[in-house]
PDB file of C-alpha atoms in Angstrom:
ATOM      1  CA  MET A   1     183.194 -85.633  64.389  1.00  0.00           C
ATOM      2  CA  LYS A   2     183.876 -84.644  60.770  1.00  0.00           C
ATOM      3  CA  ASP A   3     181.733 -85.321  57.717  1.00  0.00           C
ATOM      4  CA  THR A   4     182.527 -88.920  56.752  1.00  0.00           C
ATOM      5  CA  LYS A   5     181.741 -90.697  53.498  1.00  0.00           C
ATOM      6  CA  ILE A   6     181.294 -94.421  54.054  1.00  0.00           C
ATOM      7  CA  ALA A   7     180.741 -97.615  52.118  1.00  0.00           C
ATOM      8  CA  ALA A   8     178.753-100.197  54.106  1.00  0.00           C
ATOM      9  CA  ILE A   9     178.994-103.597  52.438  1.00  0.00           C
ATOM     10  CA  SER A  10     176.733-106.611  52.965  1.00  0.00           C
ATOM     11  CA  MET A  11     178.807-109.548  51.706  1.00  0.00           C
ATOM     12  CA  ILE A  12     179.007-113.292  52.266  1.00  0.00           C
ATOM     13  CA  SER A  13     182.167-114.854  53.685  1.00  0.00           C
ATOM     14  CA  SER A  14     183.471-118.349  53.014  1.00  0.00           C
ATOM     15  CA  PRO A  15     183.558-120.361  56.281  1.00  0.00           C
ATOM     16  CA  ALA A  16     187.019-120.494  57.889  1.00  0.00           C
ATOM     17  CA  ASN A  17     188.711-119.207  54.740  1.00  0.00           C
ATOM     18  CA  PRO A  18     190.493-115.901  55.462  1.00  0.00           C
ATOM     19  CA  ASP A  19     192.579-115.809  52.270  1.00  0.00           C
ATOM     20  CA  VAL A  20     189.532-116.109  50.022  1.00  0.00           C
ATOM     21  CA  ASN A  21     187.597-113.619  52.129  1.00  0.00           C
ATOM     22  CA  ILE A  22     190.378-111.033  52.049  1.00  0.00           C
ATOM     23  CA  GLN A  23     190.257-111.143  48.262  1.00  0.00           C
ATOM     24  CA  ARG A  24     186.493-110.556  48.435  1.00  0.00           C
ATOM     25  CA  HIS A  25     187.160-107.527  50.623  1.00  0.00           C
ATOM     26  CA  VAL A  26     189.620-106.169  48.066  1.00  0.00           C
ATOM     27  CA  GLU A  27     187.054-106.500  45.277  1.00  0.00           C
ATOM     28  CA  TRP A  28     184.538-104.452  47.252  1.00  0.00           C
ATOM     29  CA  ILE A  29     187.105-101.905  48.412  1.00  0.00           C
ATOM     30  CA  GLU A  30     188.107-101.327  44.788  1.00  0.00           C
ATOM     31  CA  LYS A  31     184.473-100.523  43.988  1.00  0.00           C
ATOM     32  CA  ALA A  32     184.088 -98.294  47.039  1.00  0.00           C
ATOM     33  CA  ALA A  33     187.301 -96.395  46.293  1.00  0.00           C
ATOM     34  CA  LYS A  34     185.745 -95.105  43.070  1.00  0.00           C
ATOM     35  CA  HIS A  35     183.335 -93.143  45.288  1.00  0.00           C
ATOM     36  CA  ASN A  36     186.177 -91.546  47.313  1.00  0.00           C
ATOM     37  CA  VAL A  37     184.937 -92.950  50.611  1.00  0.00           C
ATOM     38  CA  ASP A  38     186.694 -92.470  53.946  1.00  0.00           C
ATOM     39  CA  TRP A  39     185.590 -95.802  55.455  1.00  0.00           C
ATOM     40  CA  CYS A  40     184.764 -99.282  54.143  1.00  0.00           C
ATOM     41  CA  LEU A  41     182.709-101.237  56.681  1.00  0.00           C
ATOM     42  CA  PHE A  42     182.096-104.997  56.520  1.00  0.00           C
ATOM     43  CA  PRO A  43     179.889-107.453  58.478  1.00  0.00           C
ATOM     44  CA  GLU A  44     180.664-109.574  61.521  1.00  0.00           C
ATOM     45  CA  MET A  45     183.410-112.207  61.082  1.00  0.00           C
ATOM     46  CA  SER A  46     183.899-111.037  57.494  1.00  0.00           C
ATOM     47  CA  ILE A  47     187.543-112.135  57.259  1.00  0.00           C
ATOM     48  CA  THR A  48     187.421-115.447  59.131  1.00  0.00           C
ATOM     49  CA  GLY A  49     183.957-116.619  58.073  1.00  0.00           C
ATOM     50  CA  PHE A  50     181.766-118.385  60.632  1.00  0.00           C
ATOM     51  CA  CYS A  51     181.680-122.157  61.028  1.00  0.00           C
ATOM     52  CA  PHE A  52     181.084-124.371  64.026  1.00  0.00           C
ATOM     53  CA  ASN A  53     183.867-126.947  64.000  1.00  0.00           C
ATOM     54  CA  ARG A  54     187.638-127.284  64.406  1.00  0.00           C
ATOM     55  CA  ASN A  55     188.210-125.331  61.197  1.00  0.00           C
ATOM     56  CA  PHE A  56     187.069-122.180  62.971  1.00  0.00           C
ATOM     57  CA  PHE A  57     189.813-122.570  65.578  1.00  0.00           C
ATOM     58  CA  GLU A  58     192.402-123.269  62.893  1.00  0.00           C
ATOM     59  CA  ALA A  59     191.356-120.142  60.982  1.00  0.00           C
ATOM     60  CA  SER A  60     191.518-117.886  64.063  1.00  0.00           C
ATOM     61  CA  GLU A  61     194.549-115.659  64.580  1.00  0.00           C
ATOM     62  CA  SER A  62     196.023-112.783  66.530  1.00  0.00           C
ATOM     63  CA  PHE A  63     194.165-109.530  65.927  1.00  0.00           C
ATOM     64  CA  CYS A  64     197.459-108.065  64.680  1.00  0.00           C
ATOM     65  CA  GLY A  65     198.328-111.222  62.724  1.00  0.00           C
ATOM     66  CA  LYS A  66     198.573-112.080  59.045  1.00  0.00           C
ATOM     67  CA  SER A  67     195.067-111.023  58.002  1.00  0.00           C
ATOM     68  CA  THR A  68     195.112-107.717  59.855  1.00  0.00           C
ATOM     69  CA  GLN A  69     198.546-106.864  58.475  1.00  0.00           C
ATOM     70  CA  LYS A  70     197.282-107.614  54.981  1.00  0.00           C
ATOM     71  CA  MET A  71     194.302-105.330  55.582  1.00  0.00           C
ATOM     72  CA  VAL A  72     196.668-102.551  56.685  1.00  0.00           C
ATOM     73  CA  GLU A  73     198.463-102.902  53.342  1.00  0.00           C
ATOM     74  CA  ILE A  74     195.126-102.676  51.543  1.00  0.00           C
ATOM     75  CA  ALA A  75     194.149 -99.597  53.574  1.00  0.00           C
ATOM     76  CA  LYS A  76     197.414 -97.941  52.520  1.00  0.00           C
ATOM     77  CA  GLN A  77     196.929 -98.936  48.888  1.00  0.00           C
ATOM     78  CA  PHE A  78     193.473 -97.366  48.685  1.00  0.00           C
ATOM     79  CA  ASN A  79     193.924 -94.664  51.357  1.00  0.00           C
ATOM     80  CA  ILE A  80     190.797 -95.893  53.154  1.00  0.00           C
ATOM     81  CA  THR A  81     189.968 -96.849  56.741  1.00  0.00           C
ATOM     82  CA  ILE A  82     188.534-100.387  56.896  1.00  0.00           C
ATOM     83  CA  GLY A  83     186.385-102.117  59.528  1.00  0.00           C
ATOM     84  CA  PHE A  84     186.218-105.916  59.411  1.00  0.00           C
ATOM     85  CA  GLY A  85     185.544-108.966  61.588  1.00  0.00           C
ATOM     86  CA  ILE A  86     187.927-111.758  62.610  1.00  0.00           C
ATOM     87  CA  ALA A  87     188.099-114.674  65.019  1.00  0.00           C
ATOM     88  CA  GLU A  88     190.814-113.392  67.346  1.00  0.00           C
ATOM     89  CA  ARG A  89     192.907-116.027  69.135  1.00  0.00           C
ATOM     90  CA  ASP A  90     194.993-114.817  72.089  1.00  0.00           C
ATOM     91  CA  ILE A  91     198.182-116.301  73.557  1.00  0.00           C
ATOM     92  CA  HIS A  92     196.069-118.652  75.701  1.00  0.00           C
ATOM     93  CA  ASP A  93     194.198-119.986  72.629  1.00  0.00           C
ATOM     94  CA  ILE A  94     191.022-118.201  73.716  1.00  0.00           C
ATOM     95  CA  ILE A  95     188.945-117.024  70.758  1.00  0.00           C
ATOM     96  CA  ARG A  96     186.919-113.819  70.655  1.00  0.00           C
ATOM     97  CA  ASN A  97     184.612-112.426  68.026  1.00  0.00           C
ATOM     98  CA  THR A  98     186.477-109.227  67.188  1.00  0.00           C
ATOM     99  CA  TYR A  99     185.951-106.213  64.950  1.00  0.00           C
ATOM    100  CA  VAL A 100     189.115-104.437  63.838  1.00  0.00           C
ATOM    101  CA  PHE A 101     189.740-101.028  62.316  1.00  0.00           C
ATOM    102  CA  VAL A 102     192.807-100.327  60.199  1.00  0.00           C
ATOM    103  CA  SER A 103     193.839 -97.191  58.340  1.00  0.00           C
ATOM    104  CA  PRO A 104     196.741 -96.168  56.100  1.00  0.00           C
ATOM    105  CA  GLU A 105     198.589 -95.351  59.332  1.00  0.00           C
ATOM    106  CA  GLY A 106     198.175 -98.883  60.738  1.00  0.00           C
ATOM    107  CA  ILE A 107     195.936-100.658  63.268  1.00  0.00           C
ATOM    108  CA  CYS A 108     193.472 -98.221  64.868  1.00  0.00           C
ATOM    109  CA  GLY A 109     191.901-100.528  67.453  1.00  0.00           C
ATOM    110  CA  ARG A 110     189.501-103.391  68.042  1.00  0.00           C
ATOM    111  CA  TYR A 111     186.366-104.389  69.915  1.00  0.00           C
ATOM    112  CA  ALA A 112     185.493-107.913  71.143  1.00  0.00           C
ATOM    113  CA  LYS A 113     181.837-109.012  71.179  1.00  0.00           C
ATOM    114  CA  THR A 114     180.534-108.786  74.757  1.00  0.00           C
ATOM    115  CA  HIS A 115     177.334-110.868  74.545  1.00  0.00           C
ATOM    116  CA  ILE A 116     177.575-114.437  73.225  1.00  0.00           C
ATOM    117  CA  PRO A 117     174.426-116.287  72.047  1.00  0.00           C
ATOM    118  CA  PRO A 118     174.030-120.024  72.765  1.00  0.00           C
ATOM    119  CA  LEU A 119     174.996-121.144  69.254  1.00  0.00           C
ATOM    120  CA  GLU A 120     178.433-119.537  69.665  1.00  0.00           C
ATOM    121  CA  TYR A 121     179.253-120.748  73.187  1.00  0.00           C
ATOM    122  CA  THR A 122     181.338-123.613  71.829  1.00  0.00           C
ATOM    123  CA  ILE A 123     183.550-121.498  69.572  1.00  0.00           C
ATOM    124  CA  GLU A 124     184.246-118.188  71.341  1.00  0.00           C
ATOM    125  CA  THR A 125     184.245-116.290  74.613  1.00  0.00           C
ATOM    126  CA  SER A 126     183.126-112.752  75.399  1.00  0.00           C
ATOM    127  CA  GLY A 127     184.958-109.466  75.639  1.00  0.00           C
ATOM    128  CA  ASP A 128     184.461-107.264  78.688  1.00  0.00           C
ATOM    129  CA  GLU A 129     184.728-103.672  77.447  1.00  0.00           C
ATOM    130  CA  PHE A 130     182.767-101.308  75.235  1.00  0.00           C
ATOM    131  CA  THR A 131     185.843-100.024  73.486  1.00  0.00           C
ATOM    132  CA  VAL A 132     185.589 -96.797  71.502  1.00  0.00           C
ATOM    133  CA  ILE A 133     188.098 -96.295  68.695  1.00  0.00           C
ATOM    134  CA  ASN A 134     189.362 -92.847  67.787  1.00  0.00           C
ATOM    135  CA  LEU A 135     189.380 -92.667  64.007  1.00  0.00           C
ATOM    136  CA  LYS A 136     190.476 -89.572  62.127  1.00  0.00           C
ATOM    137  CA  GLN A 137     186.888 -88.590  61.322  1.00  0.00           C
ATOM    138  CA  ALA A 138     184.960 -89.738  64.414  1.00  0.00           C
ATOM    139  CA  ARG A 139     184.942 -91.726  67.647  1.00  0.00           C
ATOM    140  CA  VAL A 140     183.484 -95.125  66.847  1.00  0.00           C
ATOM    141  CA  GLY A 141     181.881 -97.761  69.048  1.00  0.00           C
ATOM    142  CA  VAL A 142     181.010-101.279  67.904  1.00  0.00           C
ATOM    143  CA  ASN A 143     178.106-103.506  68.954  1.00  0.00           C
ATOM    144  CA  ILE A 144     178.447-106.904  67.260  1.00  0.00           C
ATOM    145  CA  CYS A 145     175.273-108.832  66.358  1.00  0.00           C
ATOM    146  CA  PHE A 146     173.822-110.168  69.665  1.00  0.00           C
ATOM    147  CA  ASP A 147     175.229-107.129  71.525  1.00  0.00           C
ATOM    148  CA  ASN A 148     172.651-104.972  69.791  1.00  0.00           C
ATOM    149  CA  TRP A 149     169.682-106.585  71.527  1.00  0.00           C
ATOM    150  CA  PHE A 150     170.856-105.187  74.883  1.00  0.00           C
ATOM    151  CA  CYS A 151     170.071-101.500  75.401  1.00  0.00           C
ATOM    152  CA  GLU A 152     173.103-101.221  77.679  1.00  0.00           C
ATOM    153  CA  SER A 153     175.436-101.807  74.714  1.00  0.00           C
ATOM    154  CA  GLY A 154     174.474 -98.624  72.922  1.00  0.00           C
ATOM    155  CA  ARG A 155     174.385 -96.561  76.103  1.00  0.00           C
ATOM    156  CA  MET A 156     177.815 -97.782  77.257  1.00  0.00           C
ATOM    157  CA  SER A 157     179.269 -97.017  73.832  1.00  0.00           C
ATOM    158  CA  TYR A 158     177.864 -93.497  74.053  1.00  0.00           C
ATOM    159  CA  LEU A 159     179.140 -93.013  77.612  1.00  0.00           C
ATOM    160  CA  ASN A 160     182.590 -94.088  76.459  1.00  0.00           C
ATOM    161  CA  GLY A 161     182.557 -91.374  73.813  1.00  0.00           C
ATOM    162  CA  ALA A 162     181.078 -92.931  70.667  1.00  0.00           C
ATOM    163  CA  GLU A 163     179.688 -90.626  67.995  1.00  0.00           C
ATOM    164  CA  VAL A 164     179.041 -93.498  65.587  1.00  0.00           C
ATOM    165  CA  ILE A 165     178.050 -97.081  66.453  1.00  0.00           C
ATOM    166  CA  ILE A 166     178.874 -99.766  63.903  1.00  0.00           C
ATOM    167  CA  ALA A 167     176.608-102.825  64.192  1.00  0.00           C
ATOM    168  CA  PRO A 168     178.083-105.691  62.142  1.00  0.00           C
ATOM    169  CA  PHE A 169     175.864-108.798  61.961  1.00  0.00           C
ATOM    170  CA  TYR A 170     176.006-112.381  60.726  1.00  0.00           C
ATOM    171  CA  MET A 171     172.324-113.012  61.306  1.00  0.00           C
ATOM    172  CA  CYS A 172     169.890-115.381  59.632  1.00  0.00           C
ATOM    173  CA  TRP A 173     166.143-115.227  59.434  1.00  0.00           C
ATOM    174  CA  GLY A 174     165.045-118.837  59.063  1.00  0.00           C
ATOM    175  CA  ASP A 175     164.500-120.078  55.525  1.00  0.00           C
ATOM    176  CA  ASP A 176     162.609-116.987  54.399  1.00  0.00           C
ATOM    177  CA  ILE A 177     165.530-115.703  52.356  1.00  0.00           C
ATOM    178  CA  LYS A 178     165.287-118.793  50.115  1.00  0.00           C
ATOM    179  CA  THR A 179     161.551-118.623  49.496  1.00  0.00           C
ATOM    180  CA  ASN A 180     160.519-115.044  50.242  1.00  0.00           C
ATOM    181  CA  PRO A 181     163.383-112.522  50.341  1.00  0.00           C
ATOM    182  CA  GLU A 182     160.979-109.591  50.707  1.00  0.00           C
ATOM    183  CA  LYS A 183     159.528-111.141  53.876  1.00  0.00           C
ATOM    184  CA  ALA A 184     163.003-111.895  55.237  1.00  0.00           C
ATOM    185  CA  TYR A 185     164.119-108.328  54.691  1.00  0.00           C
ATOM    186  CA  SER A 186     160.891-106.926  56.123  1.00  0.00           C
ATOM    187  CA  SER A 187     161.182-109.051  59.272  1.00  0.00           C
ATOM    188  CA  TRP A 188     164.803-108.040  59.818  1.00  0.00           C
ATOM    189  CA  ARG A 189     164.060-104.387  59.110  1.00  0.00           C
ATOM    190  CA  GLU A 190     161.167-104.339  61.578  1.00  0.00           C
ATOM    191  CA  LEU A 191     163.480-105.466  64.387  1.00  0.00           C
ATOM    192  CA  ALA A 192     166.026-102.861  63.352  1.00  0.00           C
ATOM    193  CA  MET A 193     163.425-100.102  63.376  1.00  0.00           C
ATOM    194  CA  ILE A 194     162.202-101.027  66.862  1.00  0.00           C
ATOM    195  CA  ASN A 195     165.649-101.215  68.378  1.00  0.00           C
ATOM    196  CA  PHE A 196     168.186 -99.190  66.443  1.00  0.00           C
ATOM    197  CA  ARG A 197     166.221 -96.012  65.853  1.00  0.00           C
ATOM    198  CA  ALA A 198     165.838 -95.846  69.628  1.00  0.00           C
ATOM    199  CA  VAL A 199     169.563 -96.451  70.183  1.00  0.00           C
ATOM    200  CA  ALA A 200     170.481 -93.698  67.732  1.00  0.00           C
ATOM    201  CA  TRP A 201     167.992 -91.182  69.133  1.00  0.00           C
ATOM    202  CA  GLN A 202     168.492 -91.902  72.831  1.00  0.00           C
ATOM    203  CA  ASN A 203     172.273 -91.652  72.550  1.00  0.00           C
ATOM    204  CA  GLY A 204     172.666 -89.074  69.799  1.00  0.00           C
ATOM    205  CA  VAL A 205     174.768 -91.345  67.586  1.00  0.00           C
ATOM    206  CA  TYR A 206     174.840 -92.528  64.011  1.00  0.00           C
ATOM    207  CA  HIS A 207     173.904 -96.228  63.984  1.00  0.00           C
ATOM    208  CA  ILE A 208     175.055 -98.357  61.041  1.00  0.00           C
ATOM    209  CA  THR A 209     173.706-101.903  60.676  1.00  0.00           C
ATOM    210  CA  ILE A 210     175.569-104.218  58.269  1.00  0.00           C
ATOM    211  CA  ASN A 211     174.375-107.805  57.919  1.00  0.00           C
ATOM    212  CA  SER A 212     176.215-110.589  56.150  1.00  0.00           C
ATOM    213  CA  CYS A 213     174.532-111.852  53.003  1.00  0.00           C
ATOM    214  CA  GLY A 214     173.636-115.155  51.425  1.00  0.00           C
ATOM    215  CA  GLY A 215     173.684-118.743  52.558  1.00  0.00           C
ATOM    216  CA  VAL A 216     176.130-121.035  54.323  1.00  0.00           C
ATOM    217  CA  LYS A 217     175.561-124.612  55.487  1.00  0.00           C
ATOM    218  CA  GLU A 218     178.176-125.932  57.894  1.00  0.00           C
ATOM    219  CA  LYS A 219     177.890-129.085  60.048  1.00  0.00           C
ATOM    220  CA  GLY A 220     174.091-129.031  59.984  1.00  0.00           C
ATOM    221  CA  VAL A 221     173.876-125.306  60.767  1.00  0.00           C
ATOM    222  CA  GLU A 222     172.181-123.358  57.994  1.00  0.00           C
ATOM    223  CA  TYR A 223     172.530-119.622  57.611  1.00  0.00           C
ATOM    224  CA  PHE A 224     170.441-117.581  55.179  1.00  0.00           C
ATOM    225  CA  GLY A 225     170.908-113.867  55.697  1.00  0.00           C
ATOM    226  CA  PRO A 226     169.165-111.047  53.858  1.00  0.00           C
ATOM    227  CA  PRO A 227     171.624-108.454  52.544  1.00  0.00           C
ATOM    228  CA  LEU A 228     170.787-105.520  54.762  1.00  0.00           C
ATOM    229  CA  VAL A 229     172.400-102.168  55.500  1.00  0.00           C
ATOM    230  CA  ILE A 230     170.578 -99.456  57.448  1.00  0.00           C
ATOM    231  CA  ILE A 231     172.070 -96.080  58.354  1.00  0.00           C
ATOM    232  CA  ILE A 232     170.198 -94.155  61.063  1.00  0.00           C
ATOM    233  CA  ASN A 233     171.120 -90.640  62.124  1.00  0.00           C
ATOM    234  CA  PRO A 234     171.350 -89.256  65.694  1.00  0.00           C
ATOM    235  CA  SER A 235     167.741 -88.080  65.498  1.00  0.00           C
ATOM    236  CA  GLY A 236     166.557 -91.631  64.814  1.00  0.00           C
ATOM    237  CA  GLU A 237     165.853 -91.000  61.129  1.00  0.00           C
ATOM    238  CA  ILE A 238     166.757 -93.472  58.387  1.00  0.00           C
ATOM    239  CA  GLU A 239     169.165 -91.780  56.010  1.00  0.00           C
ATOM    240  CA  ALA A 240     170.050 -94.722  53.741  1.00  0.00           C
ATOM    241  CA  GLU A 241     169.360 -98.437  53.382  1.00  0.00           C
ATOM    242  CA  THR A 242     169.439-101.366  50.991  1.00  0.00           C
ATOM    243  CA  GLN A 243     166.383-102.167  48.907  1.00  0.00           C
ATOM    244  CA  PRO A 244     164.085-105.012  50.073  1.00  0.00           C
ATOM    245  CA  GLY A 245     163.972-108.343  48.312  1.00  0.00           C
ATOM    246  CA  GLN A 246     167.661-108.546  47.417  1.00  0.00           C
ATOM    247  CA  VAL A 247     169.475-111.890  47.547  1.00  0.00           C
ATOM    248  CA  VAL A 248     172.973-110.844  46.448  1.00  0.00           C
ATOM    249  CA  GLU A 249     175.684-108.725  48.049  1.00  0.00           C
ATOM    250  CA  GLN A 250     174.973-105.015  48.390  1.00  0.00           C
ATOM    251  CA  MET A 251     176.898-101.796  49.004  1.00  0.00           C
ATOM    252  CA  VAL A 252     175.485 -98.536  50.360  1.00  0.00           C
ATOM    253  CA  ILE A 253     177.429 -95.289  49.919  1.00  0.00           C
ATOM    254  CA  HIS A 254     176.474 -92.470  52.277  1.00  0.00           C
ATOM    255  CA  THR A 255     177.927 -89.416  53.999  1.00  0.00           C
ATOM    256  CA  LEU A 256     177.560 -89.031  57.760  1.00  0.00           C
ATOM    257  CA  LYS A 257     177.145 -85.320  58.534  1.00  0.00           C
ATOM    258  CA  ALA A 258     178.797 -83.788  61.579  1.00  0.00           C
ATOM    259  CA  ASP A 259     176.151 -81.043  61.764  1.00  0.00           C
ATOM    260  CA  THR A 260     173.429 -83.663  62.221  1.00  0.00           C
ATOM    261  CA  LEU A 261     175.175 -85.029  65.304  1.00  0.00           C
ATOM    262  CA  VAL A 262     175.853 -81.558  66.705  1.00  0.00           C
ATOM    263  CA  LYS A 263     172.221 -80.533  66.212  1.00  0.00           C
ATOM    264  CA  ARG A 264     170.914 -83.555  68.126  1.00  0.00           C
ATOM    265  CA  ARG A 265     173.356 -83.228  70.998  1.00  0.00           C
ATOM    266  CA  SER A 266     172.770 -79.479  71.252  1.00  0.00           C
ATOM    267  CA  ASP A 267     169.055 -79.979  71.845  1.00  0.00           C
ATOM    268  CA  ALA A 268     168.058 -78.625  75.249  1.00  0.00           C
ATOM    269  CA  LEU A 269     166.229 -81.904  75.858  1.00  0.00           C
ATOM    270  CA  PHE A 270     169.070 -84.222  74.827  1.00  0.00           C
ATOM    271  CA  HIS A 271     168.190 -86.876  77.379  1.00  0.00           C
ATOM    272  CA  PRO A 272     171.593 -88.308  78.377  1.00  0.00           C
ATOM    273  CA  ARG A 273     172.394 -84.897  79.827  1.00  0.00           C
ATOM    274  CA  TYR A 274     169.793 -85.535  82.533  1.00  0.00           C
ATOM    275  CA  ARG A 275     170.783 -89.059  83.504  1.00  0.00           C
ATOM    276  CA  ARG A 276     170.768 -90.027  87.213  1.00  0.00           C
ATOM    277  CA  PRO A 277     173.256 -92.905  87.531  1.00  0.00           C
ATOM    278  CA  ALA A 278     172.883 -93.061  91.321  1.00  0.00           C
ATOM    279  CA  ILE A 279     169.372 -94.499  91.004  1.00  0.00           C
ATOM    280  CA  TYR A 280     170.273 -97.015  88.279  1.00  0.00           C
ATOM    281  CA  ARG A 281     172.335 -99.322  90.500  1.00  0.00           C
ATOM    282  CA  LYS A 282     169.874-102.191  90.136  1.00  0.00           C
ATOM    283  CA  ILE A 283     170.926-102.503  86.498  1.00  0.00           C
ATOM    284  CA  THR A 284     174.407-103.688  87.482  1.00  0.00           C
ATOM    285  CA  GLU A 285     173.264-106.322  89.988  1.00  0.00           C
TER     286      GLU A 285
END
């Protein structure tokens, strides 16, 4: 891993409207570029925009299709690596919730969400691999939204070589964001602290949570998400985060330090070094 300056952006996406959402990405990338960042990271489904009807299928596309190719052009224009979410439709018309990385050199790789919650059963199917993408600065794993509530997701990403885990979300917290944004943020943050500090520490990885922001109502499904970004280092310490009580889109600029990762993994008691896979077989049953 090399030192990596990132922009993590909590933004709202228009449902099933990739063209509009790409323009929103450009606006944020322009702002991030002024800080000379290496990566711009966006939430789950940031390009496609979630909805729960036929429009979602119509807005889905090949992971190397029109939207991804446009994002490659943008990456070249700003000389930045970009992570973003799309509804990927394969040649069999199967849709997956996919996170794609592009750089000025082209498409770097993708990860498909492996754990699907009930609300999404009707619109997408699961991926089957914890893909790790080799970016110029670091090896990156992705755990999308629901994936993050399974401890196996972080561990498998680490075992496959991840130094950084990106956790893009499109997660609501009831109606709290409308009436009490501080409470909504606090509730979300508490879950993140319980789970993601442990993931970062146990696996010696940077963990970057990026939630979508704002409100969407689509076919009776309401989404109100607090704008939340949390960056946790490999020792489980919070290095940067958004401020509580926000209701508009947010961007966090931060540098991930290679020395911090090396220090954690060089610890004589770095726990993954002492794993005993032979006695964990029950986990896979």
